[in-house]
mmCIF file of C-alpha atoms in Angstrom:
data_model
loop_
_atom_site.group_PDB
_atom_site.id
_atom_site.type_symbol
_atom_site.label_atom_id
_atom_site.label_comp_id
_atom_site.label_asym_id
_atom_site.label_seq_id
_atom_site.Cartn_x
_atom_site.Cartn_y
_atom_site.Cartn_z
ATOM 1 C CA GLU A 312 36.605 47.611 16.431
ATOM 2 C CA ILE A 313 36.214 43.079 16.466
ATOM 3 C CA VAL A 314 37.374 42.788 20.445
ATOM 4 C CA LEU A 315 38.974 39.198 20.743
ATOM 5 C CA THR A 316 38.969 37.683 23.997
ATOM 6 C CA GLN A 317 41.148 34.599 24.933
ATOM 7 C CA SER A 318 40.222 32.018 27.558
ATOM 8 C CA PRO A 319 42.311 30.917 29.912
ATOM 9 C CA ALA A 320 44.797 33.574 30.660
ATOM 10 C CA THR A 321 47.091 30.860 31.798
ATOM 11 C CA LEU A 322 47.290 27.466 31.209
ATOM 12 C CA SER A 323 49.138 24.915 33.608
ATOM 13 C CA LEU A 324 49.338 21.746 32.248
ATOM 14 C CA SER A 325 52.517 19.194 32.074
ATOM 15 C CA PRO A 326 54.170 17.835 28.898
ATOM 16 C CA GLY A 327 52.220 15.180 27.365
ATOM 17 C CA GLU A 328 49.213 16.582 28.187
ATOM 18 C CA ARG A 329 46.168 17.866 26.251
ATOM 19 C CA ALA A 330 46.383 21.878 25.726
ATOM 20 C CA THR A 331 43.131 23.466 24.496
ATOM 21 C CA LEU A 332 42.631 26.992 24.424
ATOM 22 C CA SER A 333 39.559 29.344 23.479
ATOM 23 C CA CYS A 334 39.447 32.472 21.655
ATOM 24 C CA ARG A 335 36.204 34.417 21.063
ATOM 25 C CA ALA A 336 35.173 37.012 18.505
ATOM 26 C CA SER A 337 33.018 39.631 19.558
ATOM 27 C CA GLN A 338 31.477 39.436 15.767
ATOM 28 C CA SER A 339 31.533 37.159 13.138
ATOM 29 C CA VAL A 340 35.045 36.794 11.570
ATOM 30 C CA SER A 341 34.035 33.468 9.235
ATOM 31 C CA SER A 342 37.214 31.976 9.326
ATOM 32 C CA SER A 343 39.500 34.774 9.287
ATOM 33 C CA LEU A 344 41.410 33.733 12.294
ATOM 34 C CA ALA A 345 44.730 32.807 12.981
ATOM 35 C CA TRP A 346 46.733 31.883 16.164
ATOM 36 C CA TYR A 347 50.617 32.762 16.939
ATOM 37 C CA GLN A 348 53.070 31.278 19.408
ATOM 38 C CA GLN A 349 55.595 33.820 21.139
ATOM 39 C CA LYS A 350 58.474 32.510 23.415
ATOM 40 C CA PRO A 351 60.364 35.168 25.662
ATOM 41 C CA GLY A 352 62.182 37.560 23.764
ATOM 42 C CA GLN A 353 61.134 36.095 20.399
ATOM 43 C CA ALA A 354 59.578 37.468 17.729
ATOM 44 C CA PRO A 355 55.631 35.436 16.829
ATOM 45 C CA ARG A 356 55.263 32.166 14.953
ATOM 46 C CA LEU A 357 52.898 32.060 13.079
ATOM 47 C CA LEU A 358 51.228 28.663 13.761
ATOM 48 C CA ILE A 359 47.414 28.415 11.977
ATOM 49 C CA TYR A 360 45.752 30.723 9.448
ATOM 50 C CA ASP A 361 42.020 30.638 8.177
ATOM 51 C CA ALA A 362 41.002 29.202 11.531
ATOM 52 C CA SER A 363 42.269 25.747 10.945
ATOM 53 C CA ASN A 364 45.085 25.654 8.203
ATOM 54 C CA ARG A 365 48.469 25.061 10.142
ATOM 55 C CA ALA A 366 51.402 27.434 8.328
ATOM 56 C CA THR A 367 54.889 26.171 7.179
ATOM 57 C CA GLY A 368 57.082 23.912 9.140
ATOM 58 C CA ILE A 369 54.775 23.354 11.783
ATOM 59 C CA PRO A 370 54.041 20.110 13.441
ATOM 60 C CA ALA A 371 50.835 18.478 13.312
ATOM 61 C CA ARG A 372 50.267 18.375 16.839
ATOM 62 C CA PHE A 373 48.854 21.883 16.506
ATOM 63 C CA SER A 374 45.454 22.093 15.074
ATOM 64 C CA GLY A 375 42.682 24.858 14.742
ATOM 65 C CA SER A 376 39.135 24.727 14.346
ATOM 66 C CA GLY A 377 35.867 26.969 14.573
ATOM 67 C CA SER A 378 33.783 30.053 12.592
ATOM 68 C CA GLY A 379 32.213 32.992 13.308
ATOM 69 C CA THR A 380 32.698 33.537 17.086
ATOM 70 C CA ASP A 381 34.275 30.371 18.312
ATOM 71 C CA PHE A 382 37.366 28.841 18.044
ATOM 72 C CA THR A 383 39.776 26.856 19.268
ATOM 73 C CA LEU A 384 43.477 26.064 19.479
ATOM 74 C CA THR A 385 44.557 22.385 20.078
ATOM 75 C CA ILE A 386 47.861 21.259 21.088
ATOM 76 C CA SER A 387 47.760 17.652 21.366
ATOM 77 C CA SER A 388 50.564 16.240 23.614
ATOM 78 C CA LEU A 389 52.312 19.101 24.804
ATOM 79 C CA GLU A 390 56.032 19.374 23.840
ATOM 80 C CA PRO A 391 58.436 21.080 25.981
ATOM 81 C CA GLU A 392 59.030 23.510 23.380
ATOM 82 C CA ASP A 393 55.697 24.403 23.110
ATOM 83 C CA PHE A 394 55.046 26.087 26.922
ATOM 84 C CA ALA A 395 54.790 29.988 25.519
ATOM 85 C CA VAL A 396 52.143 32.631 25.322
ATOM 86 C CA TYR A 397 49.374 32.399 22.737
ATOM 87 C CA TYR A 398 47.086 34.769 20.573
ATOM 88 C CA CYS A 399 45.065 34.971 18.032
ATOM 89 C CA GLN A 400 44.642 37.452 15.429
ATOM 90 C CA GLN A 401 41.254 38.107 13.230
ATOM 91 C CA ARG A 402 41.759 39.921 9.962
ATOM 92 C CA SER A 403 38.287 39.957 8.723
ATOM 93 C CA ASN A 404 37.995 43.630 9.861
ATOM 94 C CA TRP A 405 40.830 45.300 10.050
ATOM 95 C CA LEU A 406 43.175 43.804 12.286
ATOM 96 C CA THR A 407 43.046 42.773 15.905
ATOM 97 C CA PHE A 408 44.784 40.193 18.152
ATOM 98 C CA GLY A 409 43.385 38.387 21.564
ATOM 99 C CA PRO A 410 45.609 39.618 24.564
ATOM 100 C CA GLY A 411 46.781 35.944 24.559
ATOM 101 C CA THR A 412 46.905 32.897 26.352
ATOM 102 C CA LYS A 413 49.942 31.923 28.733
ATOM 103 C CA VAL A 414 50.563 28.086 28.871
ATOM 104 C CA ASP A 415 53.516 27.050 31.534
ATOM 105 C CA ILE A 416 54.415 24.020 33.084
ATOM 106 C CA LYS A 417 52.707 22.718 35.946
ATOM 107 C CA GLU B 575 64.784 32.619 2.909
ATOM 108 C CA VAL B 576 62.899 35.649 4.232
ATOM 109 C CA GLN B 577 64.406 38.453 6.555
ATOM 110 C CA LEU B 578 63.215 41.046 8.159
ATOM 111 C CA LEU B 579 65.254 43.759 9.600
ATOM 112 C CA GLU B 580 63.904 46.205 11.150
ATOM 113 C CA SER B 581 66.298 49.013 12.861
ATOM 114 C CA GLY B 582 66.155 52.737 14.080
ATOM 115 C CA GLY B 583 65.432 52.323 17.518
ATOM 116 C CA GLY B 584 65.766 54.499 20.624
ATOM 117 C CA LEU B 585 65.486 56.800 23.486
ATOM 118 C CA VAL B 586 63.474 59.454 22.353
ATOM 119 C CA GLN B 587 61.934 62.570 24.066
ATOM 120 C CA PRO B 588 58.277 63.012 24.820
ATOM 121 C CA GLY B 589 56.807 64.486 21.414
ATOM 122 C CA GLY B 590 59.960 63.583 19.921
ATOM 123 C CA SER B 591 60.138 61.876 16.480
ATOM 124 C CA LEU B 592 61.733 58.509 15.631
ATOM 125 C CA ARG B 593 61.367 56.805 11.925
ATOM 126 C CA LEU B 594 61.843 52.956 12.077
ATOM 127 C CA SER B 595 63.009 51.294 9.291
ATOM 128 C CA CYS B 596 62.801 47.239 7.585
ATOM 129 C CA ALA B 597 64.878 46.247 5.346
ATOM 130 C CA ALA B 598 63.395 42.522 3.489
ATOM 131 C CA SER B 599 64.481 40.372 1.180
ATOM 132 C CA GLY B 600 63.970 36.893 0.197
ATOM 133 C CA PHE B 601 60.567 37.292 -1.373
ATOM 134 C CA THR B 602 58.910 39.707 -4.021
ATOM 135 C CA PHE B 603 58.707 43.097 -1.282
ATOM 136 C CA SER B 604 56.029 44.998 -3.830
ATOM 137 C CA SER B 605 53.277 41.714 -3.709
ATOM 138 C CA TYR B 606 52.714 41.775 0.039
ATOM 139 C CA ALA B 607 51.354 44.530 2.115
ATOM 140 C CA MET B 608 53.366 45.213 5.422
ATOM 141 C CA SER B 609 52.481 46.293 8.291
ATOM 142 C CA TRP B 610 54.129 47.210 12.040
ATOM 143 C CA VAL B 611 53.024 45.268 15.132
ATOM 144 C CA ARG B 612 54.085 46.599 18.811
ATOM 145 C CA GLN B 613 54.001 45.228 22.132
ATOM 146 C CA ALA B 614 54.901 47.187 25.243
ATOM 147 C CA PRO B 615 56.631 46.005 27.764
ATOM 148 C CA GLY B 616 54.587 42.669 29.378
ATOM 149 C CA LYS B 617 51.907 43.263 27.329
ATOM 150 C CA GLY B 618 50.504 41.641 24.271
ATOM 151 C CA LEU B 619 50.690 42.147 20.497
ATOM 152 C CA GLU B 620 49.361 45.425 19.330
ATOM 153 C CA TRP B 621 48.696 45.978 14.662
ATOM 154 C CA VAL B 622 49.664 49.491 14.183
ATOM 155 C CA ALA B 623 49.888 50.785 10.904
ATOM 156 C CA ALA B 624 49.388 48.677 7.674
ATOM 157 C CA ILE B 625 50.379 49.599 4.019
ATOM 158 C CA SER B 626 49.241 47.567 0.511
ATOM 159 C CA GLY B 627 52.088 46.439 -1.540
ATOM 160 C CA SER B 628 52.312 49.268 -3.896
ATOM 161 C CA GLY B 629 51.649 51.406 -1.197
ATOM 162 C CA GLY B 630 48.854 52.586 -2.610
ATOM 163 C CA GLY B 631 46.601 52.369 0.598
ATOM 164 C CA THR B 632 47.444 52.762 4.021
ATOM 165 C CA TYR B 633 45.893 52.317 7.259
ATOM 166 C CA TYR B 634 46.377 52.640 10.824
ATOM 167 C CA ALA B 635 44.995 52.084 14.396
ATOM 168 C CA ASP B 636 43.311 54.983 16.296
ATOM 169 C CA SER B 637 45.540 55.491 18.827
ATOM 170 C CA VAL B 638 48.602 56.477 16.437
ATOM 171 C CA LYS B 639 46.722 57.925 13.499
ATOM 172 C CA GLY B 640 47.601 61.372 12.734
ATOM 173 C CA ARG B 641 50.611 60.929 14.004
ATOM 174 C CA PHE B 642 52.486 57.470 12.920
ATOM 175 C CA THR B 643 53.559 57.307 9.290
ATOM 176 C CA ILE B 644 53.378 54.198 7.305
ATOM 177 C CA SER B 645 55.364 53.989 3.574
ATOM 178 C CA ARG B 646 57.446 51.352 1.719
ATOM 179 C CA ASP B 647 60.292 52.239 -1.429
ATOM 180 C CA ASN B 648 59.899 49.030 -3.177
ATOM 181 C CA SER B 649 62.810 49.717 -5.196
ATOM 182 C CA LYS B 650 64.967 49.363 -2.026
ATOM 183 C CA ASN B 651 62.788 46.440 -0.934
ATOM 184 C CA THR B 652 62.262 48.688 2.290
ATOM 185 C CA LEU B 653 59.800 49.202 5.377
ATOM 186 C CA TYR B 654 59.250 52.731 7.056
ATOM 187 C CA LEU B 655 57.616 53.835 9.937
ATOM 188 C CA GLN B 656 57.863 57.738 10.930
ATOM 189 C CA MET B 657 56.652 58.033 14.549
ATOM 190 C CA ASN B 658 55.497 61.675 15.519
ATOM 191 C CA SER B 659 54.657 63.379 18.640
ATOM 192 C CA LEU B 660 55.256 60.362 20.781
ATOM 193 C CA ARG B 661 53.518 59.215 24.226
ATOM 194 C CA ALA B 662 54.709 57.283 26.678
ATOM 195 C CA GLU B 663 52.285 54.945 25.820
ATOM 196 C CA ASP B 664 53.823 54.318 22.496
ATOM 197 C CA ALA B 665 57.303 53.260 23.738
ATOM 198 C CA ALA B 666 57.045 49.103 22.907
ATOM 199 C CA VAL B 667 59.294 46.720 20.361
ATOM 200 C CA TYR B 668 58.354 47.106 16.973
ATOM 201 C CA TYR B 669 57.795 44.759 14.510
ATOM 202 C CA CYS B 670 57.515 44.520 10.761
ATOM 203 C CA ALA B 671 55.283 41.798 9.955
ATOM 204 C CA LYS B 672 54.767 40.637 6.000
ATOM 205 C CA GLY B 673 51.303 39.893 4.698
ATOM 206 C CA GLY B 674 50.650 36.451 4.220
ATOM 207 C CA GLU B 675 49.055 36.659 0.412
ATOM 208 C CA VAL B 676 49.895 38.094 -2.449
ATOM 209 C CA VAL B 677 47.623 41.196 -2.632
ATOM 210 C CA VAL B 678 45.397 40.865 0.155
ATOM 211 C CA THR B 679 46.162 44.376 2.471
ATOM 212 C CA PHE B 680 44.721 42.778 5.627
ATOM 213 C CA SER B 681 46.066 39.635 6.109
ATOM 214 C CA TYR B 682 47.518 36.793 8.897
ATOM 215 C CA PHE B 683 51.297 37.198 9.209
ATOM 216 C CA ASP B 684 53.547 34.541 8.315
ATOM 217 C CA TYR B 685 57.172 36.363 8.827
ATOM 218 C CA TRP B 686 58.005 38.641 11.442
ATOM 219 C CA GLY B 687 61.138 40.845 12.126
ATOM 220 C CA GLN B 688 63.373 40.447 15.351
ATOM 221 C CA GLY B 689 62.032 43.864 16.669
ATOM 222 C CA THR B 690 63.081 47.053 17.266
ATOM 223 C CA LEU B 691 62.725 48.617 21.046
ATOM 224 C CA VAL B 692 61.283 51.825 21.465
ATOM 225 C CA THR B 693 61.431 53.991 24.731
ATOM 226 C CA VAL B 694 60.268 57.479 25.197
ATOM 227 C CA SER B 695 61.405 58.958 28.047
ATOM 228 C CA SER B 696 62.384 62.338 29.581
#
């Protein structure tokens, strides 16, 4: 099983700041990594697929990068609606999710 | 517009059974793999099971293998999850999720239902 590790567990930032979230895989997943945003009481929303492709309707301030075992989700300038939990997910070998990074307001 | 609507959740005793359903609309259901993903209260996401578009391939997380069965009825655009021998640790919100790529079984999920809550307690 491929294990995904996300860091940090919590990121405290202010609106307008840049957020950098990390996801590391226990073995290479090539570019088969997605990122999701989840707000309380809501279903997850797909942000990025195949490491760097923005999903339909996702603002340009969200970007993904990386390949192999190390991946990054960057939010260039946090909007109030971006404070949420973010999960990575790999589909290279079955399906697994990371434990999540909570982005909260500083 | 893609819509996924789960139903069937509720309170069940340990050892009991429950069948979840997910009614899909707004896309060619048979062309896409579907999955169930769960989230225990206050916890992260856990993939549970996947089924190919034709229904010919089914895949399970080790935590539910032998107890849960995923199936689909493409004539009714409906996905199912039969859950038997339920345990306290199966308590969660269960989401159905649509695969993001035609034909590909293990994919990212581009649409999710709103979830249905399963509570396992005596």
